[in-house]
Amino acid sequence: MATSFVHPRLGPVRCDAAPLLAADLVASERPVRQGSVTVRDGSTDSDSLLLTVTYLDREAEVHGLGIAVRQDDPNGLTSAERLVRSWIRAVRSRRMLVVDTAPLCAGGRRGLHMMMDAAGESSARLFVIGAPKAAPADLATLASRGAVVTDDLSEVPAGSMVAFPAHGVPAAVRAEAAERGMRVVDATCPLVAQVQADAARYAARGDDVVVIGRAEHAVVNSLLDEATLVENDADVHALNGTRTSFVVDPGMPAEDAARLVATMREHVPTLSGHHFDAWCYASSNLIHTIRSVASASDVTLILGTDADTDADCRKARDIAAETCADVRVVNALTDISAASLARVQTVGLVPTLSARPGLVEELTDALSGLGPLSTVPRRLSGGTTVRENAADDHQPDVHDPLLTV
């Protein structure tokens, strides 16, 4: 498989799509080698034939595909011809829309950086109370610095250094850590901390506290000691209190929370709750960005491990499927076939937390070898966000909605 070749008339030819073709051969269990090839008088230095496809980019640089096959290997020649013909149908000018919103919110990234720094700078072992949400590679790095994740503070020796991740911990855990003289790295997201403070304040004045959120979100566990969870309309109608205040799980899409608040106001006319400025819009921004990309794409590629086992990957796939008929999960170049790109003019790319590091760049380079490629990052931002720099104060920023294309 030619990674580049020198054509006798065209000169040097770049073959950026070589990894895609090689992956195609590997998937069909055929041996393949990649390397640069020089053509002389129609044949290669190794007395093989080179099957090629070429095109010029906007700067008149030559790109293409090239497969070298021995002249005395008729079966290999047939396979090479079939492969080249299949990928010719995928060669065209196209654009790629990339979700430019990070899979992990700024509060999560801020918390991760704080824990990384604490684990790397201290000689003492860092105990993280509750599994932080992060990319597998980042979790591995945190572990390599000696950090230990535990769900039970009683397993941590007194006086140890402990970290509260971005999703926070219950008030009882904070109190126990202080009582046992532990050194605390508080990486709680500022918006989560505000929700916790509001819930405690409402409970202290005698209100029935309601958390609008999702049971699977870790932050909800830090609130349920003094609150009731509301996930849907049925939960709203099961409420019996007359003096009720609400807080919103920061991981809850703002639109879903607003709809439930409206339903609660009909059921509990005296309802009160924390200010809309305290709501987190990270989840909403990501959802709307994915929908924007998917709705404009012929095929949407979800970069991640497995939608059946990975919640973030599954969520991204389901959101994209609302507006795009062809949604595929991609973990490696072997997941891309010529047929999946034939007649595709616009490709949507949605990275998730489980995406292999460097996969976006690999895929971008490979697709650029199948014709002139225009890459367009897309991001919808607005509402309340968090400063990522751990050195900043704990106040959120408020921005006007903005679609950046």
Tab-separated table of C-alpha atoms in Angstrom:
chain	number	residue	atom	x	y	z
A	1	MET	CA	0.000	0.000	0.000
A	2	ALA	CA	1.668	3.195	-1.164
A	3	THR	CA	1.951	5.925	1.478
A	4	SER	CA	3.410	8.029	-1.337
A	5	PHE	CA	4.763	7.431	-4.813
A	6	VAL	CA	6.677	9.307	-7.467
A	7	HIS	CA	4.825	9.357	-10.742
A	8	PRO	CA	6.981	9.665	-13.912
A	9	ARG	CA	4.823	12.532	-15.197
A	10	LEU	CA	3.085	13.990	-12.133
A	11	GLY	CA	5.986	13.818	-9.710
A	12	PRO	CA	5.490	13.201	-5.950
A	13	VAL	CA	2.021	11.958	-5.002
A	14	ARG	CA	0.752	11.989	-1.411
A	15	CYS	CA	-1.394	9.031	-0.315
A	16	ASP	CA	-3.036	10.204	2.915
A	17	ALA	CA	-5.862	7.693	2.524
A	18	ALA	CA	-3.442	4.730	2.552
A	19	PRO	CA	-4.401	3.785	6.149
A	20	LEU	CA	-8.058	3.453	5.091
A	21	LEU	CA	-7.229	1.103	2.235
A	22	ALA	CA	-4.815	-0.847	4.404
A	23	ALA	CA	-7.488	-1.172	7.086
A	24	ASP	CA	-9.872	-2.461	4.410
A	25	LEU	CA	-7.386	-5.187	3.475
A	26	VAL	CA	-6.705	-6.031	7.116
A	27	ALA	CA	-10.442	-6.369	7.731
A	28	SER	CA	-10.599	-8.908	4.879
A	29	GLU	CA	-7.653	-10.783	6.459
A	30	ARG	CA	-5.240	-10.023	3.628
A	31	PRO	CA	-1.561	-9.294	4.354
A	32	VAL	CA	-0.538	-5.742	3.577
A	33	ARG	CA	2.586	-3.605	3.821
A	34	GLN	CA	2.722	0.177	3.651
A	35	GLY	CA	5.558	2.243	2.249
A	36	SER	CA	6.760	4.711	-0.371
A	37	VAL	CA	6.886	3.492	-3.974
A	38	THR	CA	8.798	4.824	-6.984
A	39	VAL	CA	7.468	4.201	-10.501
A	40	ARG	CA	9.795	3.790	-13.476
A	41	ASP	CA	8.520	3.097	-16.981
A	42	GLY	CA	5.159	1.918	-15.693
A	43	SER	CA	6.477	-0.491	-13.046
A	44	THR	CA	7.855	-0.236	-9.535
A	45	ASP	CA	11.375	-0.880	-8.301
A	46	SER	CA	10.279	-4.345	-7.149
A	47	ASP	CA	8.992	-5.339	-10.594
A	48	SER	CA	5.387	-4.915	-9.466
A	49	LEU	CA	2.482	-3.109	-11.019
A	50	LEU	CA	1.160	0.019	-9.273
A	51	LEU	CA	-2.532	0.726	-9.575
A	52	THR	CA	-3.144	4.424	-8.952
A	53	VAL	CA	-5.806	7.115	-8.675
A	54	THR	CA	-4.752	10.772	-8.535
A	55	TYR	CA	-6.281	14.235	-8.107
A	56	LEU	CA	-5.093	17.819	-7.652
A	57	ASP	CA	-5.932	19.898	-4.604
A	58	ARG	CA	-6.519	23.673	-4.647
A	59	GLU	CA	-2.765	24.312	-4.431
A	60	ALA	CA	-2.149	21.980	-7.409
A	61	GLU	CA	-0.507	19.405	-5.134
A	62	VAL	CA	-1.002	15.829	-6.353
A	63	HIS	CA	-2.795	13.354	-4.066
A	64	GLY	CA	-4.016	9.866	-4.735
A	65	LEU	CA	-4.211	6.175	-3.976
A	66	GLY	CA	-1.682	3.531	-4.928
A	67	ILE	CA	-1.528	-0.242	-4.531
A	68	ALA	CA	1.518	-2.192	-5.704
A	69	VAL	CA	1.044	-5.847	-6.613
A	70	ARG	CA	3.453	-8.423	-8.035
A	71	GLN	CA	2.998	-9.044	-11.732
A	72	ASP	CA	3.163	-12.812	-11.205
A	73	ASP	CA	0.288	-12.769	-8.667
A	74	PRO	CA	-2.993	-12.831	-10.647
A	75	ASN	CA	-5.137	-13.277	-7.511
A	76	GLY	CA	-3.432	-10.341	-5.853
A	77	LEU	CA	-3.914	-8.242	-8.955
A	78	THR	CA	-7.628	-9.072	-9.035
A	79	SER	CA	-8.008	-8.140	-5.356
A	80	ALA	CA	-6.068	-4.892	-5.827
A	81	GLU	CA	-8.179	-3.901	-8.820
A	82	ARG	CA	-11.369	-4.619	-6.895
A	83	LEU	CA	-10.149	-2.565	-3.915
A	84	VAL	CA	-9.113	0.413	-6.049
A	85	ARG	CA	-12.415	0.393	-7.932
A	86	SER	CA	-14.388	0.338	-4.671
A	87	TRP	CA	-12.460	3.304	-3.238
A	88	ILE	CA	-12.644	5.298	-6.480
A	89	ARG	CA	-16.354	5.721	-5.719
A	90	ALA	CA	-15.391	7.377	-2.414
A	91	VAL	CA	-13.063	9.940	-4.026
A	92	ARG	CA	-14.744	13.346	-4.228
A	93	SER	CA	-14.689	16.832	-2.754
A	94	ARG	CA	-16.393	16.836	0.622
A	95	ARG	CA	-16.695	18.739	3.844
A	96	MET	CA	-16.430	17.472	7.393
A	97	LEU	CA	-18.420	19.047	10.236
A	98	VAL	CA	-16.736	18.440	13.589
A	99	VAL	CA	-18.447	18.863	16.954
A	100	ASP	CA	-16.111	21.355	18.613
A	101	THR	CA	-17.689	21.074	22.060
A	102	ALA	CA	-15.559	19.006	24.443
A	103	PRO	CA	-17.223	15.740	25.578
A	104	LEU	CA	-16.283	16.643	29.167
A	105	CYS	CA	-17.684	19.928	30.467
A	106	ALA	CA	-15.442	22.736	31.729
A	107	GLY	CA	-16.316	21.959	35.342
A	108	GLY	CA	-15.242	18.351	34.825
A	109	ARG	CA	-12.008	19.387	33.113
A	110	ARG	CA	-11.279	21.922	35.855
A	111	GLY	CA	-11.764	19.252	38.520
A	112	LEU	CA	-9.613	16.745	36.650
A	113	HIS	CA	-6.762	19.271	36.330
A	114	MET	CA	-6.948	20.011	40.063
A	115	MET	CA	-6.712	16.318	40.942
A	116	MET	CA	-3.914	15.735	38.432
A	117	ASP	CA	-1.920	18.586	39.932
A	118	ALA	CA	-2.518	17.414	43.499
A	119	ALA	CA	-1.535	13.834	42.693
A	120	GLY	CA	1.584	14.924	40.828
A	121	GLU	CA	2.863	17.546	43.258
A	122	SER	CA	2.413	15.753	46.582
A	123	SER	CA	4.381	12.812	47.912
A	124	ALA	CA	1.256	11.674	49.767
A	125	ARG	CA	-1.213	9.354	48.083
A	126	LEU	CA	-4.379	11.042	46.839
A	127	PHE	CA	-7.692	9.307	47.511
A	128	VAL	CA	-10.491	10.369	45.138
A	129	ILE	CA	-13.941	9.951	46.698
A	130	GLY	CA	-16.150	8.707	43.876
A	131	ALA	CA	-15.145	7.867	40.310
A	132	PRO	CA	-14.553	11.081	38.318
A	133	LYS	CA	-15.949	11.344	34.820
A	134	ALA	CA	-13.052	11.567	32.353
A	135	ALA	CA	-11.532	9.981	29.264
A	136	PRO	CA	-9.966	6.541	29.887
A	137	ALA	CA	-6.507	7.907	29.058
A	138	ASP	CA	-6.900	10.678	31.652
A	139	LEU	CA	-8.077	8.230	34.303
A	140	ALA	CA	-5.047	6.061	33.553
A	141	THR	CA	-2.766	9.084	33.954
A	142	LEU	CA	-4.391	9.952	37.266
A	143	ALA	CA	-3.871	6.386	38.476
A	144	SER	CA	-0.241	6.409	37.294
A	145	ARG	CA	0.343	9.374	39.620
A	146	GLY	CA	-0.746	7.284	42.563
A	147	ALA	CA	-4.375	8.391	42.893
A	148	VAL	CA	-6.785	5.807	44.283
A	149	VAL	CA	-10.523	5.979	43.603
A	150	THR	CA	-12.815	4.795	46.387
A	151	ASP	CA	-16.522	5.169	47.139
A	152	ASP	CA	-16.097	4.707	50.887
A	153	LEU	CA	-14.337	7.332	52.987
A	154	SER	CA	-14.071	4.849	55.867
A	155	GLU	CA	-11.481	2.954	53.809
A	156	VAL	CA	-9.197	6.021	53.794
A	157	PRO	CA	-6.723	6.411	56.680
A	158	ALA	CA	-7.224	9.430	58.930
A	159	GLY	CA	-5.139	12.452	57.952
A	160	SER	CA	-4.889	11.375	54.302
A	161	MET	CA	-5.210	13.682	51.320
A	162	VAL	CA	-8.612	13.271	49.673
A	163	ALA	CA	-10.150	14.815	46.571
A	164	PHE	CA	-13.797	15.529	45.909
A	165	PRO	CA	-14.359	15.227	42.117
A	166	ALA	CA	-16.404	17.611	40.009
A	167	HIS	CA	-19.722	15.923	40.806
A	168	GLY	CA	-19.180	16.605	44.527
A	169	VAL	CA	-19.863	14.525	47.628
A	170	PRO	CA	-22.667	14.479	50.229
A	171	ALA	CA	-22.441	16.898	53.139
A	172	ALA	CA	-21.913	13.964	55.520
A	173	VAL	CA	-18.733	12.990	53.656
A	174	ARG	CA	-17.407	16.539	53.926
A	175	ALA	CA	-18.121	16.561	57.643
A	176	GLU	CA	-16.411	13.207	58.201
A	177	ALA	CA	-13.326	14.301	56.224
A	178	ALA	CA	-13.026	17.412	58.397
A	179	GLU	CA	-13.572	15.463	61.619
A	180	ARG	CA	-10.831	12.967	60.709
A	181	GLY	CA	-8.314	15.681	59.861
A	182	MET	CA	-8.068	14.929	56.152
A	183	ARG	CA	-6.458	17.315	53.696
A	184	VAL	CA	-9.129	18.077	51.117
A	185	VAL	CA	-8.660	18.958	47.444
A	186	ASP	CA	-12.111	20.276	46.647
A	187	ALA	CA	-12.501	19.885	42.875
A	188	THR	CA	-16.285	20.219	43.018
A	189	CYS	CA	-17.668	22.083	40.010
A	190	PRO	CA	-18.720	25.602	41.086
A	191	LEU	CA	-22.196	25.078	39.666
A	192	VAL	CA	-22.535	21.785	41.571
A	193	ALA	CA	-21.398	23.537	44.744
A	194	GLN	CA	-24.055	26.189	44.188
A	195	VAL	CA	-26.751	23.537	43.759
A	196	GLN	CA	-25.620	21.828	46.970
A	197	ALA	CA	-25.645	25.126	48.865
A	198	ASP	CA	-29.125	26.016	47.601
A	199	ALA	CA	-30.503	22.584	48.520
A	200	ALA	CA	-29.055	22.837	52.036
A	201	ARG	CA	-30.441	26.352	52.456
A	202	TYR	CA	-33.931	25.317	51.351
A	203	ALA	CA	-33.886	22.286	53.661
A	204	ALA	CA	-32.697	24.408	56.595
A	205	ARG	CA	-35.722	26.693	56.286
A	206	GLY	CA	-38.079	23.708	56.340
A	207	ASP	CA	-38.886	23.303	52.632
A	208	ASP	CA	-39.406	19.985	50.858
A	209	VAL	CA	-36.461	19.956	48.437
A	210	VAL	CA	-36.784	18.509	44.945
A	211	VAL	CA	-33.877	17.693	42.644
A	212	ILE	CA	-34.796	17.814	38.949
A	213	GLY	CA	-32.335	15.441	37.340
A	214	ARG	CA	-31.338	11.931	36.348
A	215	ALA	CA	-30.726	9.089	38.792
A	216	GLU	CA	-27.642	7.929	36.876
A	217	HIS	CA	-25.869	11.266	37.333
A	218	ALA	CA	-23.331	11.091	40.159
A	219	VAL	CA	-24.102	14.622	41.364
A	220	VAL	CA	-27.632	13.562	42.305
A	221	ASN	CA	-26.254	11.185	44.948
A	222	SER	CA	-24.742	14.127	46.799
A	223	LEU	CA	-28.189	15.744	47.132
A	224	LEU	CA	-30.650	12.971	47.905
A	225	ASP	CA	-29.990	12.880	51.673
A	226	GLU	CA	-32.252	15.901	51.994
A	227	ALA	CA	-34.124	15.940	48.681
A	228	THR	CA	-36.512	14.011	46.427
A	229	LEU	CA	-35.588	13.178	42.845
A	230	VAL	CA	-37.910	14.211	40.013
A	231	GLU	CA	-37.128	12.751	36.593
A	232	ASN	CA	-40.479	12.933	34.792
A	233	ASP	CA	-44.101	14.085	34.992
A	234	ALA	CA	-45.134	11.054	37.052
A	235	ASP	CA	-42.635	12.017	39.741
A	236	VAL	CA	-44.055	15.544	39.757
A	237	HIS	CA	-47.607	14.336	40.337
A	238	ALA	CA	-46.403	12.143	43.214
A	239	LEU	CA	-45.259	15.221	45.180
A	240	ASN	CA	-47.352	15.988	48.252
A	241	GLY	CA	-45.638	18.974	49.863
A	242	THR	CA	-47.091	22.479	49.837
A	243	ARG	CA	-43.856	24.276	50.625
A	244	THR	CA	-41.496	22.997	47.966
A	245	SER	CA	-38.248	24.316	46.504
A	246	PHE	CA	-36.288	22.857	43.620
A	247	VAL	CA	-32.702	22.628	42.413
A	248	VAL	CA	-31.566	21.351	39.014
A	249	ASP	CA	-28.979	18.635	38.461
A	250	PRO	CA	-26.205	20.394	36.426
A	251	GLY	CA	-26.078	17.417	34.056
A	252	MET	CA	-29.750	17.807	33.160
A	253	PRO	CA	-30.433	19.471	29.782
A	254	ALA	CA	-31.845	22.904	30.558
A	255	GLU	CA	-34.799	22.443	28.196
A	256	ASP	CA	-35.877	19.226	29.964
A	257	ALA	CA	-35.515	20.895	33.359
A	258	ALA	CA	-37.541	23.943	32.255
A	259	ARG	CA	-40.402	21.733	31.079
A	260	LEU	CA	-40.517	19.912	34.427
A	261	VAL	CA	-40.381	23.196	36.338
A	262	ALA	CA	-43.426	24.388	34.366
A	263	THR	CA	-45.275	21.162	35.245
A	264	MET	CA	-44.292	21.511	38.911
A	265	ARG	CA	-45.612	25.087	39.038
A	266	GLU	CA	-49.027	23.816	37.956
A	267	HIS	CA	-48.919	21.079	40.610
A	268	VAL	CA	-47.331	23.214	43.373
A	269	PRO	CA	-48.380	26.884	42.856
A	270	THR	CA	-46.106	28.082	45.693
A	271	LEU	CA	-43.023	26.448	44.160
A	272	SER	CA	-39.717	28.269	44.548
A	273	GLY	CA	-36.182	27.387	43.500
A	274	HIS	CA	-32.705	28.493	42.621
A	275	HIS	CA	-32.197	31.167	39.969
A	276	PHE	CA	-32.040	30.250	36.284
A	277	ASP	CA	-28.547	31.756	36.174
A	278	ALA	CA	-27.420	28.821	38.326
A	279	TRP	CA	-28.434	26.299	35.685
A	280	CYS	CA	-25.652	24.589	33.736
A	281	TYR	CA	-25.966	24.667	29.943
A	282	ALA	CA	-23.058	22.338	29.098
A	283	SER	CA	-25.314	19.362	28.385
A	284	SER	CA	-27.756	21.459	26.325
A	285	ASN	CA	-24.954	23.034	24.296
A	286	LEU	CA	-23.465	19.634	23.465
A	287	ILE	CA	-26.849	18.171	22.496
A	288	HIS	CA	-27.715	21.087	20.193
A	289	THR	CA	-24.257	21.006	18.606
A	290	ILE	CA	-24.568	17.287	17.841
A	291	ARG	CA	-28.019	17.849	16.346
A	292	SER	CA	-26.714	20.732	14.245
A	293	VAL	CA	-23.861	18.649	12.864
A	294	ALA	CA	-25.954	15.525	12.297
A	295	SER	CA	-28.792	17.370	10.547
A	296	ALA	CA	-26.358	18.759	7.953
A	297	SER	CA	-24.462	15.487	7.362
A	298	ASP	CA	-24.994	12.582	4.990
A	299	VAL	CA	-23.296	10.282	7.512
A	300	THR	CA	-22.472	11.000	11.153
A	301	LEU	CA	-19.517	9.196	12.710
A	302	ILE	CA	-19.608	8.819	16.490
A	303	LEU	CA	-16.008	8.431	17.657
A	304	GLY	CA	-16.008	6.120	20.652
A	305	THR	CA	-15.730	2.546	21.822
A	306	ASP	CA	-19.096	0.817	21.824
A	307	ALA	CA	-22.600	2.267	22.031
A	308	ASP	CA	-23.829	-0.895	23.774
A	309	THR	CA	-21.437	-0.535	26.716
A	310	ASP	CA	-20.472	3.150	26.802
A	311	ALA	CA	-23.191	5.550	27.982
A	312	ASP	CA	-21.675	8.687	26.406
A	313	CYS	CA	-21.233	6.951	23.056
A	314	ARG	CA	-24.792	5.641	23.153
A	315	LYS	CA	-26.179	9.065	24.069
A	316	ALA	CA	-24.307	10.769	21.211
A	317	ARG	CA	-25.486	8.106	18.751
A	318	ASP	CA	-29.120	8.473	19.817
A	319	ILE	CA	-29.006	12.286	19.591
A	320	ALA	CA	-27.429	12.181	16.127
A	321	ALA	CA	-29.979	9.617	14.955
A	322	GLU	CA	-32.763	12.144	15.608
A	323	THR	CA	-31.659	14.196	12.588
A	324	CYS	CA	-29.358	11.930	10.521
A	325	ALA	CA	-30.440	8.692	8.861
A	326	ASP	CA	-26.924	7.197	8.736
A	327	VAL	CA	-25.115	7.159	12.095
A	328	ARG	CA	-22.096	4.913	12.715
A	329	VAL	CA	-19.851	4.308	15.722
A	330	VAL	CA	-16.155	4.391	14.832
A	331	ASN	CA	-13.333	3.259	17.120
A	332	ALA	CA	-10.632	2.726	14.467
A	333	LEU	CA	-10.011	3.257	10.763
A	334	THR	CA	-10.996	-0.381	10.209
A	335	ASP	CA	-14.587	0.707	10.937
A	336	ILE	CA	-14.604	2.899	7.786
A	337	SER	CA	-15.485	1.213	4.507
A	338	ALA	CA	-15.508	2.506	0.952
A	339	ALA	CA	-19.233	1.816	0.731
A	340	SER	CA	-19.913	3.994	3.796
A	341	LEU	CA	-18.296	7.003	2.055
A	342	ALA	CA	-19.570	6.497	-1.491
A	343	ARG	CA	-21.799	9.401	-2.562
A	344	VAL	CA	-21.212	11.072	0.835
A	345	GLN	CA	-20.559	14.772	0.452
A	346	THR	CA	-20.787	15.855	4.118
A	347	VAL	CA	-19.389	13.842	7.033
A	348	GLY	CA	-20.257	14.669	10.634
A	349	LEU	CA	-17.737	13.861	13.368
A	350	VAL	CA	-18.795	13.555	17.013
A	351	PRO	CA	-15.935	12.748	19.440
A	352	THR	CA	-16.942	11.189	22.778
A	353	LEU	CA	-14.976	10.635	25.982
A	354	SER	CA	-14.128	7.064	24.990
A	355	ALA	CA	-12.701	8.055	21.586
A	356	ARG	CA	-9.134	6.837	21.160
A	357	PRO	CA	-6.616	9.715	21.465
A	358	GLY	CA	-5.602	10.995	18.030
A	359	LEU	CA	-8.519	9.370	16.191
A	360	VAL	CA	-9.967	12.710	15.024
A	361	GLU	CA	-6.627	13.677	13.468
A	362	GLU	CA	-6.133	10.236	11.896
A	363	LEU	CA	-9.580	10.284	10.343
A	364	THR	CA	-9.197	13.864	9.126
A	365	ASP	CA	-5.869	13.041	7.437
A	366	ALA	CA	-7.275	9.874	5.867
A	367	LEU	CA	-10.394	11.561	4.496
A	368	SER	CA	-8.260	14.353	3.048
A	369	GLY	CA	-6.670	11.684	0.870
A	370	LEU	CA	-10.018	10.911	-0.763
A	371	GLY	CA	-10.468	14.313	-2.364
A	372	PRO	CA	-10.334	17.968	-1.333
A	373	LEU	CA	-11.612	18.195	2.244
A	374	SER	CA	-13.037	21.251	4.002
A	375	THR	CA	-13.065	20.887	7.796
A	376	VAL	CA	-15.643	22.978	9.665
A	377	PRO	CA	-15.683	23.015	13.489
A	378	ARG	CA	-19.129	23.691	14.922
A	379	ARG	CA	-20.005	24.688	18.480
A	380	LEU	CA	-23.120	26.036	20.128
A	381	SER	CA	-22.379	27.906	23.351
A	382	GLY	CA	-24.594	29.921	25.639
A	383	GLY	CA	-26.046	30.135	29.111
A	384	THR	CA	-24.090	29.511	32.292
A	385	THR	CA	-20.585	28.078	31.993
A	386	VAL	CA	-17.661	27.463	34.328
A	387	ARG	CA	-14.140	28.800	34.195
A	388	GLU	CA	-11.828	25.850	33.632
A	389	ASN	CA	-8.713	27.359	35.208
A	390	ALA	CA	-8.428	26.057	38.767
A	391	ALA	CA	-6.793	29.340	39.810
A	392	ASP	CA	-9.953	31.312	39.016
A	393	ASP	CA	-12.606	31.960	41.623
A	394	HIS	CA	-15.691	29.772	41.927
A	395	GLN	CA	-18.080	32.062	40.079
A	396	PRO	CA	-19.697	30.935	36.821
A	397	ASP	CA	-19.688	33.025	33.672
A	398	VAL	CA	-22.868	33.941	31.806
A	399	HIS	CA	-22.762	34.284	28.011
A	400	ASP	CA	-25.312	35.161	25.406
A	401	PRO	CA	-26.194	32.274	23.069
A	402	LEU	CA	-23.811	32.045	20.140
A	403	LEU	CA	-23.539	29.573	17.274
A	404	THR	CA	-19.943	29.390	16.102
A	405	VAL	CA	-19.389	27.771	12.709
